[in-house]
Amino acid sequence: MASAQLSLAQVPGAGAGSSSATLPSLGDNSELSAAAERRIGDRIAVSIYRDPDYMDDPVLGDYLQSIWQPLMAAARARGELNAELEERFAWEVFLVRDRSINAFALPGGYFGVHLGLIGAVSSADEMAAVLAHELSHVTQRHISRLMTQQSRQAPWMIAAMILGALAASKSPNAAGAAIVGGQALAAQGQLNFSRDMEREADRVGFGVMGDAGYASSGVANMFEKLQQAARLNDNGSFPYLRSHPLTTERIAEAQARAQLAPATKLSGDSQAERGKAQLLHAMMAARARVLAAPGVDGLRAMVSEARQRAATPSPLQAPASAANIRDAGALYAGALASAQLRDFAAARSFLAPLKPLTAEGQRASQTLELLAVEIDLQAGVVPPSAASLDLAKASTRAEVLTQARSLMAAQRAPEVSSRLQSWVASHPRDALAWQLLAVAYGKQNQSVRAIRADAESRAAQLDYPAALDRFKAAQALMRSNPGSADYVEGSIIDTRARQMDLLIKEQALQDKVDR
Ligand SMILES: [Zn+2]
């Protein structure tokens, strides 16, 4: 979203208006091909996966997906997202452990969301407003048009430049990541979206989020929040807003759009649904604030807030009242923060008052169950729920992976590997699942399979040389110990090793062509 140092181009010191004069007009077709854009995106993704601030949190990931998938469906139905682009691009949303309020679109359909953004927005509607705007920059091919301007530069150079801009947009107090080179920094600022592009992303994004069922007031609320946050924190973590000339105009446009949109009258049922959604959001925002590593003092403040709430709970209402929603957020944050401070008794003490608050909503109560398991696992005990666990019934990614961990703690590795095997068959790019599968095989002394699963987790993160190394290690182990794998396993490994080899060669060749 542009007006908050969001978007790949939110680079310090560069006014958005400055680039519009040199841009091809909207609608002409001097675009980078989708395949070429994806290649650049993949290069950037490889670096991001290795960045210590890249974060794969299945609980927050599922939450983002629950907002993202309806937006994708709406964009598809409106004809903004065509079949070719959908097939070519990654459409992957990832989390960045950073307290600044930021989200950005990258080439090839990769999207980054800072934990600070999830922690700051007050509803799924606001989150949807940001994501729909970013999604629209990509479906409208704004990025490809910007990169066409850079066509004299090699893709690796563009990728380096974008990585530099990304590093520069991080909050100065976030854990430092070394993904930036001097050259990249020097070149930053050249990928700013133009005013027209921002307007178009606002307009298209607004339609997409409305069709996906989100309240249109989310956009204006979000803009105001970002402006306010920037005023409060004028310490360099909002470089984009300081130089952005469009904010007032964009807020006014967003408000006008929201007023023109047909007013939706909430029925009793949808009011109840809204209450449930708000409660879930409060818990997810709390999770984001804890995982953003606010430091010991920050965690302690969350714990003491939770203590107060637990001591004086608001009366339970259905649909959840604003006070109930605040309680749920505070208790969730207190539980997770206590666990991070390794005070597991305190962490568990917040679960009981949280339970009645989440009883109404299926997703909220499932979230609470996962939190209980997470606390046990962090405490190093086998979660009591593991005794009755049927991993075959787990459906969401967070459930599958969290329950797999709990069964592993209960020494039931064979069940874990059989469930994860079918999971990765349908989710081959799930690096975390492959890693867990490697551990599960390791516990069963199935070394070749463990190494192969490890190799697949590298391949899933596009690190083909590392994957090839491991496939070769698996081959070596099979040669030295012929009984260590069966024929099928062996031929899969041989095939995958050849594929990795080919991918590496293709990439090297592409480098020459692109250069
Ligand atoms: Zn934007």
Coordinates of C-alpha atoms and ligand atoms in Angstrom, one line a residue:
M1 CA 0.0 0.0 0.0
A2 CA 1.6 3.0 -1.0
S3 CA 0.9 5.4 1.6
A4 CA 2.8 3.9 4.3
Q5 CA 6.2 3.1 2.9
L6 CA 4.4 0.1 1.6
S7 CA 5.2 -1.4 -1.8
L8 CA 8.4 -2.3 -3.2
A9 CA 9.1 1.2 -4.2
Q10 CA 8.6 2.9 -0.9
V11 CA 12.0 4.2 -0.8
P12 CA 13.3 7.1 1.3
G13 CA 13.5 10.5 -0.3
A14 CA 11.9 9.7 -3.6
G15 CA 8.7 11.5 -4.3
A16 CA 6.1 9.4 -6.1
G17 CA 5.3 12.1 -8.5
S18 CA 8.7 12.3 -10.0
S19 CA 8.6 9.1 -11.9
S20 CA 5.3 9.5 -13.6
A21 CA 6.7 11.7 -16.4
T22 CA 8.9 9.0 -17.7
L23 CA 6.5 6.1 -17.4
P24 CA 4.7 4.5 -20.3
S25 CA 1.1 5.5 -20.1
L26 CA -1.3 3.1 -18.4
G27 CA -2.6 0.5 -20.8
D28 CA 0.2 0.3 -23.3
N29 CA 1.8 -3.0 -23.6
S30 CA 5.5 -2.4 -23.4
E31 CA 5.6 -4.9 -20.5
L32 CA 8.1 -7.3 -19.3
S33 CA 6.7 -10.8 -20.0
A34 CA 5.1 -12.6 -17.0
A35 CA 7.8 -15.3 -17.2
A36 CA 10.6 -12.7 -17.0
E37 CA 9.0 -10.9 -14.1
R38 CA 8.6 -14.2 -12.2
R39 CA 12.3 -15.0 -12.7
I40 CA 13.2 -11.7 -11.1
G41 CA 10.7 -12.4 -8.3
D42 CA 12.2 -15.8 -7.7
R43 CA 15.7 -14.4 -7.3
I44 CA 14.4 -11.9 -4.7
A45 CA 12.5 -14.7 -2.9
V46 CA 15.6 -16.8 -2.6
S47 CA 17.3 -14.0 -0.6
I48 CA 14.2 -13.3 1.4
Y49 CA 13.9 -17.0 2.5
R50 CA 17.4 -16.8 3.9
D51 CA 16.8 -13.5 5.7
P52 CA 16.7 -14.0 9.5
D53 CA 13.6 -11.7 9.5
Y54 CA 11.7 -14.0 7.1
M55 CA 9.1 -15.8 9.2
D56 CA 6.9 -18.8 8.6
D57 CA 4.4 -18.7 11.3
P58 CA 1.6 -21.2 10.3
V59 CA -1.0 -19.6 12.6
L60 CA -0.6 -16.1 11.2
G61 CA 0.0 -17.5 7.8
D62 CA -3.4 -19.3 7.9
Y63 CA -5.0 -16.0 9.0
L64 CA -3.5 -14.0 6.2
Q65 CA -4.6 -16.7 3.7
S66 CA -8.2 -16.5 5.0
I67 CA -8.2 -12.9 3.9
W68 CA -6.0 -13.3 0.8
Q69 CA -7.9 -16.2 -0.8
P70 CA -11.2 -14.3 -1.1
L71 CA -9.4 -11.3 -2.6
M72 CA -7.8 -13.6 -5.2
A73 CA -11.2 -15.1 -6.0
A74 CA -12.7 -11.6 -6.3
A75 CA -9.9 -10.4 -8.6
R76 CA -10.4 -13.5 -10.7
A77 CA -14.2 -13.1 -10.9
R78 CA -13.8 -9.4 -11.9
G79 CA -11.3 -10.3 -14.7
E80 CA -8.4 -8.5 -13.0
L81 CA -6.5 -11.7 -12.6
N82 CA -6.2 -13.6 -15.9
A83 CA -5.5 -17.3 -16.2
E84 CA -2.0 -16.8 -17.6
L85 CA -0.9 -14.5 -14.8
E86 CA -2.4 -16.8 -12.2
E87 CA -0.5 -19.7 -13.6
R88 CA 2.8 -17.9 -14.1
F89 CA 3.1 -16.0 -10.8
A90 CA 3.8 -17.3 -7.2
W91 CA 0.9 -15.6 -5.4
E92 CA 2.7 -16.1 -2.2
V93 CA 2.2 -13.9 0.9
F94 CA 5.1 -14.1 3.4
L95 CA 5.6 -12.6 6.9
V96 CA 8.5 -10.3 7.9
R97 CA 9.5 -10.0 11.6
D98 CA 9.5 -6.3 11.7
R99 CA 7.6 -3.9 13.9
S100 CA 7.1 -1.2 11.3
I101 CA 3.8 -0.9 9.5
N102 CA 4.5 -2.1 6.1
A103 CA 3.3 -4.4 3.3
F104 CA 4.8 -4.6 -0.2
A105 CA 4.4 -6.3 -3.6
L106 CA 7.3 -7.8 -5.3
P107 CA 7.8 -8.9 -8.9
G108 CA 6.3 -12.3 -9.9
G109 CA 3.5 -12.3 -7.4
Y110 CA 5.3 -12.3 -4.0
F111 CA 3.9 -10.2 -1.2
G112 CA 5.5 -9.2 2.1
V113 CA 3.6 -8.3 5.2
H114 CA 5.3 -6.9 8.3
L115 CA 4.2 -8.2 11.7
G116 CA 3.9 -4.5 12.6
L117 CA 1.0 -4.1 10.1
I118 CA -1.0 -7.0 11.5
G119 CA -0.4 -5.7 15.0
A120 CA -1.6 -2.2 14.1
V121 CA -4.7 -2.8 12.0
S122 CA -8.0 -3.2 14.0
S123 CA -9.9 -5.5 11.6
A124 CA -9.7 -8.0 8.8
D125 CA -11.3 -5.3 6.6
E126 CA -8.3 -3.0 7.1
M127 CA -6.0 -5.8 6.4
A128 CA -7.9 -6.6 3.3
A129 CA -7.7 -3.0 2.2
V130 CA -3.9 -3.2 2.2
L131 CA -3.6 -6.6 0.6
A132 CA -6.2 -5.7 -2.1
H133 CA -4.2 -2.6 -3.0
E134 CA -0.9 -4.6 -3.3
L135 CA -2.6 -7.4 -5.2
S136 CA -3.9 -4.8 -7.7
H137 CA -0.4 -3.4 -8.3
V138 CA 0.5 -6.8 -9.5
T139 CA -2.6 -7.7 -11.4
Q140 CA -2.4 -4.3 -13.2
R141 CA 1.2 -5.2 -14.1
H142 CA 2.5 -2.0 -12.5
I143 CA 5.7 -3.7 -11.5
S144 CA 6.4 -5.0 -14.9
R145 CA 6.0 -1.5 -16.3
L146 CA 8.4 -0.1 -13.8
M147 CA 10.9 -2.8 -14.6
T148 CA 10.6 -2.2 -18.3
Q149 CA 12.0 1.2 -17.5
Q150 CA 14.9 -0.6 -16.0
S151 CA 15.3 -2.8 -19.1
R152 CA 18.8 -1.7 -19.7
Q153 CA 19.7 -3.3 -16.4
A154 CA 20.2 -7.1 -16.0
P155 CA 17.5 -8.9 -14.0
W156 CA 20.0 -9.7 -11.2
M157 CA 20.7 -6.0 -11.0
I158 CA 17.0 -5.2 -10.7
A159 CA 16.6 -7.9 -8.1
A160 CA 19.5 -6.5 -6.1
M161 CA 18.1 -3.0 -6.3
I162 CA 14.7 -4.1 -5.0
L163 CA 16.4 -6.1 -2.1
G164 CA 18.3 -2.9 -1.2
A165 CA 15.1 -0.9 -1.2
L166 CA 13.4 -3.5 1.0
A167 CA 16.3 -3.5 3.5
A168 CA 16.1 0.3 3.6
S169 CA 12.4 0.3 4.3
K170 CA 12.8 -1.8 7.4
S171 CA 12.5 -0.2 10.8
P172 CA 15.8 0.9 12.1
N173 CA 15.3 -0.9 15.4
A174 CA 14.4 -4.2 13.8
A175 CA 16.9 -7.0 14.0
G176 CA 19.3 -6.2 11.2
A177 CA 19.5 -8.3 8.1
A178 CA 22.3 -8.2 5.7
I179 CA 20.5 -8.4 2.4
V180 CA 21.7 -5.1 1.1
G181 CA 24.7 -4.2 -1.0
G182 CA 26.1 -0.8 -1.5
Q183 CA 25.3 -0.9 -5.2
A184 CA 21.7 -1.7 -4.4
L185 CA 21.4 1.2 -2.1
A186 CA 22.8 3.6 -4.6
A187 CA 20.2 2.5 -7.2
Q188 CA 17.2 2.5 -4.9
G189 CA 14.4 4.9 -5.6
Q190 CA 14.1 4.0 -9.2
L191 CA 11.1 1.7 -8.8
N192 CA 8.6 4.1 -7.3
F193 CA 5.0 3.7 -8.4
S194 CA 3.6 6.7 -10.1
R195 CA 0.6 8.7 -8.8
D196 CA -1.5 7.2 -11.6
M197 CA -0.5 3.7 -10.6
E198 CA -1.3 4.4 -6.9
R199 CA -4.7 5.7 -7.9
E200 CA -5.4 2.7 -10.1
A201 CA -4.3 0.3 -7.3
D202 CA -6.6 2.2 -4.9
R203 CA -9.6 2.0 -7.3
V204 CA -9.1 -1.6 -8.4
G205 CA -8.3 -2.7 -4.9
F206 CA -11.4 -1.1 -3.6
G207 CA -13.6 -3.0 -6.0
V208 CA -11.8 -6.3 -5.2
M209 CA -12.1 -6.0 -1.4
G210 CA -15.8 -5.0 -1.7
D211 CA -16.5 -8.0 -3.9
A212 CA -14.6 -10.2 -1.5
G213 CA -17.1 -9.2 1.2
Y214 CA -15.0 -6.7 3.2
A215 CA -16.3 -3.4 4.6
S216 CA -15.3 -0.5 2.3
S217 CA -14.7 1.7 5.3
G218 CA -11.5 -0.4 5.8
V219 CA -9.6 1.7 3.3
A220 CA -10.1 5.1 4.8
N221 CA -9.6 3.8 8.3
M222 CA -6.3 2.3 7.2
F223 CA -5.0 5.4 5.6
E224 CA -5.9 7.5 8.7
K225 CA -4.2 5.0 10.9
L226 CA -1.0 5.0 8.8
Q227 CA -0.9 8.8 8.8
Q228 CA -1.4 8.9 12.6
A229 CA 1.2 6.3 13.2
A230 CA 3.7 8.2 11.0
R231 CA 3.1 11.4 13.0
L232 CA 3.7 9.6 16.2
N233 CA 6.9 7.9 15.0
D234 CA 8.8 10.4 13.0
N235 CA 12.0 8.6 13.6
G236 CA 12.8 7.3 10.2
S237 CA 10.6 4.2 10.2
F238 CA 8.1 5.9 8.0
P239 CA 10.3 7.4 5.3
Y240 CA 7.8 7.0 2.6
L241 CA 5.0 8.9 4.2
R242 CA 7.2 11.9 4.9
S243 CA 7.8 12.4 1.2
H244 CA 4.5 11.2 -0.1
P245 CA 2.4 14.0 -1.5
L246 CA -0.8 12.0 -2.1
T247 CA -2.0 11.0 1.3
T248 CA -4.6 13.6 1.9
E249 CA -6.0 13.3 -1.6
R250 CA -6.0 9.5 -1.3
I251 CA -7.8 9.6 2.0
A252 CA -10.4 11.9 0.6
E253 CA -10.9 9.6 -2.4
A254 CA -11.2 6.5 -0.2
Q255 CA -13.8 8.2 1.9
A256 CA -15.8 9.3 -1.1
R257 CA -15.7 5.8 -2.5
A258 CA -16.8 4.3 0.8
Q259 CA -19.8 6.8 0.9
L260 CA -20.8 5.9 -2.6
A261 CA -20.7 2.2 -1.9
P262 CA -24.1 0.8 -1.1
A263 CA -24.7 0.8 2.6
T264 CA -24.9 -2.8 3.9
K265 CA -27.3 -3.3 6.8
L266 CA -26.1 -6.0 9.0
S267 CA -28.6 -8.7 9.9
G268 CA -28.4 -10.4 13.3
D269 CA -26.5 -13.3 11.8
S270 CA -23.9 -11.2 10.1
Q271 CA -23.5 -9.1 13.2
A272 CA -22.6 -12.2 15.1
E273 CA -20.2 -13.2 12.3
R274 CA -18.6 -9.8 12.6
G275 CA -18.2 -10.2 16.3
K276 CA -16.4 -13.5 15.7
A277 CA -14.2 -12.1 13.0
Q278 CA -13.2 -9.1 15.2
L279 CA -12.4 -11.5 18.1
L280 CA -10.2 -13.6 15.9
H281 CA -8.5 -10.6 14.5
A282 CA -7.8 -9.2 18.0
M283 CA -6.0 -12.5 18.9
M284 CA -4.0 -12.5 15.6
A285 CA -3.0 -8.9 16.1
A286 CA -1.9 -9.8 19.6
R287 CA 0.1 -12.7 18.2
A288 CA 1.8 -10.5 15.7
R289 CA 2.8 -8.0 18.4
V290 CA 4.4 -10.7 20.5
L291 CA 6.2 -12.3 17.6
A292 CA 7.5 -9.0 16.5
A293 CA 10.0 -9.3 19.4
P294 CA 9.1 -6.2 21.4
G295 CA 11.8 -6.9 24.0
V296 CA 11.5 -8.1 27.6
D297 CA 9.9 -4.9 28.8
G298 CA 7.4 -5.0 25.9
L299 CA 6.5 -8.6 26.8
R300 CA 6.2 -7.8 30.5
A301 CA 3.8 -5.0 29.7
M302 CA 1.6 -7.4 27.8
V303 CA 1.6 -9.9 30.7
S304 CA 0.6 -7.2 33.2
E305 CA -2.2 -6.0 31.0
A306 CA -3.4 -9.6 30.7
R307 CA -3.3 -9.9 34.5
Q308 CA -5.6 -6.9 34.9
R309 CA -8.0 -8.2 32.3
A310 CA -8.1 -11.7 33.9
A311 CA -8.8 -10.1 37.3
T312 CA -11.6 -7.9 36.0
P313 CA -13.1 -9.5 33.0
S314 CA -15.9 -7.8 31.1
P315 CA -19.3 -9.4 31.1
L316 CA -19.6 -12.0 28.4
Q317 CA -21.8 -10.9 25.5
A318 CA -23.0 -12.4 22.2
P319 CA -22.1 -11.1 19.7
A320 CA -18.8 -10.2 21.4
S321 CA -18.7 -6.7 22.8
A322 CA -15.8 -4.3 22.1
A323 CA -14.6 -5.0 25.7
N324 CA -14.8 -8.8 25.1
I325 CA -12.7 -8.4 22.0
R326 CA -10.1 -6.3 23.8
D327 CA -10.0 -8.9 26.6
A328 CA -9.4 -11.7 24.1
G329 CA -6.5 -9.8 22.5
A330 CA -4.9 -8.9 25.8
L331 CA -5.2 -12.5 27.2
Y332 CA -3.9 -14.1 24.1
A333 CA -0.9 -11.6 24.1
G334 CA -0.4 -12.3 27.8
A335 CA -0.3 -16.0 27.3
L336 CA 2.1 -16.0 24.4
A337 CA 4.3 -13.3 26.0
S338 CA 4.5 -15.3 29.2
A339 CA 5.6 -18.3 27.2
Q340 CA 8.3 -16.3 25.5
L341 CA 9.5 -15.2 29.0
R342 CA 9.4 -18.9 29.9
D343 CA 6.9 -18.4 32.6
F344 CA 4.7 -21.3 31.6
A345 CA 2.4 -21.3 34.6
A346 CA 1.4 -17.7 33.9
A347 CA 1.0 -18.5 30.2
R348 CA -1.4 -21.3 31.1
S349 CA -3.3 -19.2 33.6
F350 CA -4.5 -16.9 30.8
L351 CA -6.0 -19.8 28.8
A352 CA -8.9 -20.4 31.2
P353 CA -10.4 -16.8 31.0
L354 CA -9.8 -16.9 27.3
K355 CA -11.9 -20.0 26.8
P356 CA -15.4 -18.6 27.3
L357 CA -14.6 -15.7 25.0
T358 CA -13.7 -17.9 22.1
A359 CA -16.5 -20.4 22.7
E360 CA -18.8 -18.8 20.1
G361 CA -16.5 -19.0 17.1
Q362 CA -15.0 -22.2 15.7
R363 CA -11.8 -20.5 14.4
A364 CA -11.2 -18.6 17.6
S365 CA -11.6 -21.7 19.7
Q366 CA -9.3 -23.7 17.4
T367 CA -6.8 -20.8 17.7
L368 CA -7.0 -21.2 21.5
E369 CA -6.4 -24.9 21.3
L370 CA -3.3 -24.4 19.1
L371 CA -2.0 -21.8 21.6
A372 CA -2.4 -24.3 24.5
V373 CA -0.4 -26.9 22.5
E374 CA 2.2 -24.3 21.5
I375 CA 2.8 -23.3 25.2
D376 CA 3.2 -27.0 26.2
L377 CA 5.7 -27.6 23.4
Q378 CA 7.7 -24.5 24.3
A379 CA 7.7 -25.7 27.9
G380 CA 9.1 -29.0 26.7
V381 CA 6.2 -31.2 27.8
V382 CA 4.0 -33.5 25.8
P383 CA 0.7 -31.7 25.3
P384 CA -2.1 -33.7 27.0
S385 CA -4.2 -33.4 23.9
A386 CA -1.6 -35.5 22.0
A387 CA -3.0 -38.6 23.7
S388 CA -6.3 -38.3 21.8
L389 CA -4.9 -36.7 18.7
D390 CA -5.9 -38.0 15.2
L391 CA -3.6 -36.2 12.8
A392 CA -5.6 -37.5 9.9
K393 CA -8.4 -35.1 11.0
A394 CA -6.3 -32.0 11.1
S395 CA -7.2 -29.8 8.2
T396 CA -5.6 -26.3 8.4
R397 CA -1.9 -25.9 7.9
A398 CA -1.4 -24.6 11.4
E399 CA -3.3 -27.6 12.8
V400 CA -1.3 -30.1 10.7
L401 CA 2.1 -28.7 11.6
T402 CA 1.4 -27.9 15.3
Q403 CA -0.2 -31.4 15.9
A404 CA 2.7 -33.0 14.0
R405 CA 5.0 -31.4 16.5
S406 CA 2.9 -32.6 19.4
L407 CA 2.9 -36.2 18.1
M408 CA 6.6 -36.0 17.6
A409 CA 7.0 -35.0 21.3
A410 CA 4.8 -38.0 22.1
Q411 CA 7.2 -40.3 20.3
R412 CA 4.7 -41.1 17.5
A413 CA 6.9 -40.2 14.6
P414 CA 5.4 -42.9 12.2
E415 CA 2.0 -41.2 12.3
V416 CA 3.7 -37.8 11.7
S417 CA 5.6 -39.0 8.6
S418 CA 2.6 -40.7 7.1
R419 CA 0.4 -37.6 7.5
L420 CA 3.1 -35.2 6.4
Q421 CA 3.8 -37.3 3.3
S422 CA 0.3 -36.8 2.1
W423 CA 0.5 -33.1 3.1
V424 CA 3.6 -32.4 1.0
A425 CA 2.1 -34.4 -1.9
S426 CA -0.6 -31.7 -2.1
H427 CA 1.6 -28.8 -0.8
P428 CA 5.0 -29.5 -2.4
R429 CA 6.3 -26.0 -1.7
D430 CA 5.8 -26.2 2.0
A431 CA 9.4 -26.0 3.2
L432 CA 8.4 -26.2 6.9
A433 CA 6.4 -29.4 6.4
W434 CA 9.4 -30.9 4.6
Q435 CA 11.6 -30.0 7.5
L436 CA 9.3 -31.6 10.0
L437 CA 9.1 -34.7 7.8
A438 CA 12.9 -34.9 7.7
V439 CA 12.9 -34.9 11.5
A440 CA 10.2 -37.5 11.7
Y441 CA 12.1 -39.8 9.3
G442 CA 15.3 -39.2 11.3
K443 CA 13.6 -40.4 14.4
Q444 CA 12.7 -43.6 12.6
N445 CA 16.3 -44.0 11.4
Q446 CA 15.2 -43.6 7.8
S447 CA 18.3 -41.6 6.8
V448 CA 17.9 -41.6 3.1
R449 CA 14.3 -40.4 3.3
A450 CA 15.3 -37.8 5.9
I451 CA 18.0 -36.4 3.7
R452 CA 15.6 -36.3 0.7
A453 CA 13.0 -34.4 2.8
D454 CA 15.7 -31.9 3.8
A455 CA 16.6 -31.6 0.1
E456 CA 13.0 -30.9 -0.8
S457 CA 12.7 -28.2 1.9
R458 CA 15.7 -26.4 0.2
A459 CA 14.1 -26.9 -3.3
A460 CA 10.8 -25.5 -2.0
Q461 CA 12.7 -22.3 -1.0
L462 CA 14.3 -22.2 -4.5
D463 CA 17.8 -22.9 -3.2
Y464 CA 18.6 -25.4 -5.9
P465 CA 22.4 -25.8 -5.2
A466 CA 21.7 -26.6 -1.6
A467 CA 19.0 -29.1 -2.6
L468 CA 21.3 -30.7 -5.2
D469 CA 24.0 -31.1 -2.5
R470 CA 21.6 -33.1 -0.3
F471 CA 20.2 -35.2 -3.1
K472 CA 23.8 -36.1 -3.9
A473 CA 24.4 -37.0 -0.3
A474 CA 21.3 -39.3 -0.3
Q475 CA 22.7 -40.9 -3.5
A476 CA 26.1 -41.4 -1.8
L477 CA 24.4 -43.0 1.2
M478 CA 22.4 -45.4 -1.0
R479 CA 25.6 -46.4 -2.8
S480 CA 27.5 -47.1 0.4
N481 CA 24.6 -48.8 2.0
P482 CA 22.5 -50.5 -0.6
G483 CA 19.8 -51.6 1.9
S484 CA 19.1 -48.0 3.0
A485 CA 16.4 -47.2 0.5
D486 CA 14.1 -49.1 -1.9
Y487 CA 14.2 -48.9 -5.6
V488 CA 11.3 -46.4 -5.9
E489 CA 12.9 -44.0 -3.4
G490 CA 16.2 -44.3 -5.2
S491 CA 14.8 -43.5 -8.6
I492 CA 12.9 -40.5 -7.2
I493 CA 16.1 -39.1 -5.7
D494 CA 18.0 -39.6 -9.0
T495 CA 15.2 -37.8 -10.9
R496 CA 15.1 -34.9 -8.5
A497 CA 18.9 -34.6 -8.6
R498 CA 18.8 -34.3 -12.4
Q499 CA 16.0 -31.7 -12.2
M500 CA 18.0 -29.6 -9.7
D501 CA 21.1 -29.8 -12.0
L502 CA 19.0 -28.7 -14.9
L503 CA 17.4 -25.8 -13.0
I504 CA 20.9 -24.6 -11.9
K505 CA 22.1 -24.8 -15.5
E506 CA 19.1 -23.0 -16.9
Q507 CA 19.5 -20.2 -14.4
A508 CA 23.2 -19.8 -15.3
L509 CA 22.2 -19.7 -19.0
Q510 CA 19.4 -17.2 -18.3
D511 CA 21.9 -15.0 -16.6
K512 CA 23.9 -14.8 -19.8
V513 CA 20.9 -14.1 -22.0
D514 CA 19.4 -11.5 -19.6
R515 CA 22.7 -9.8 -19.3
Ligands
ZN1 ZN 0.7 1.3 -3.7

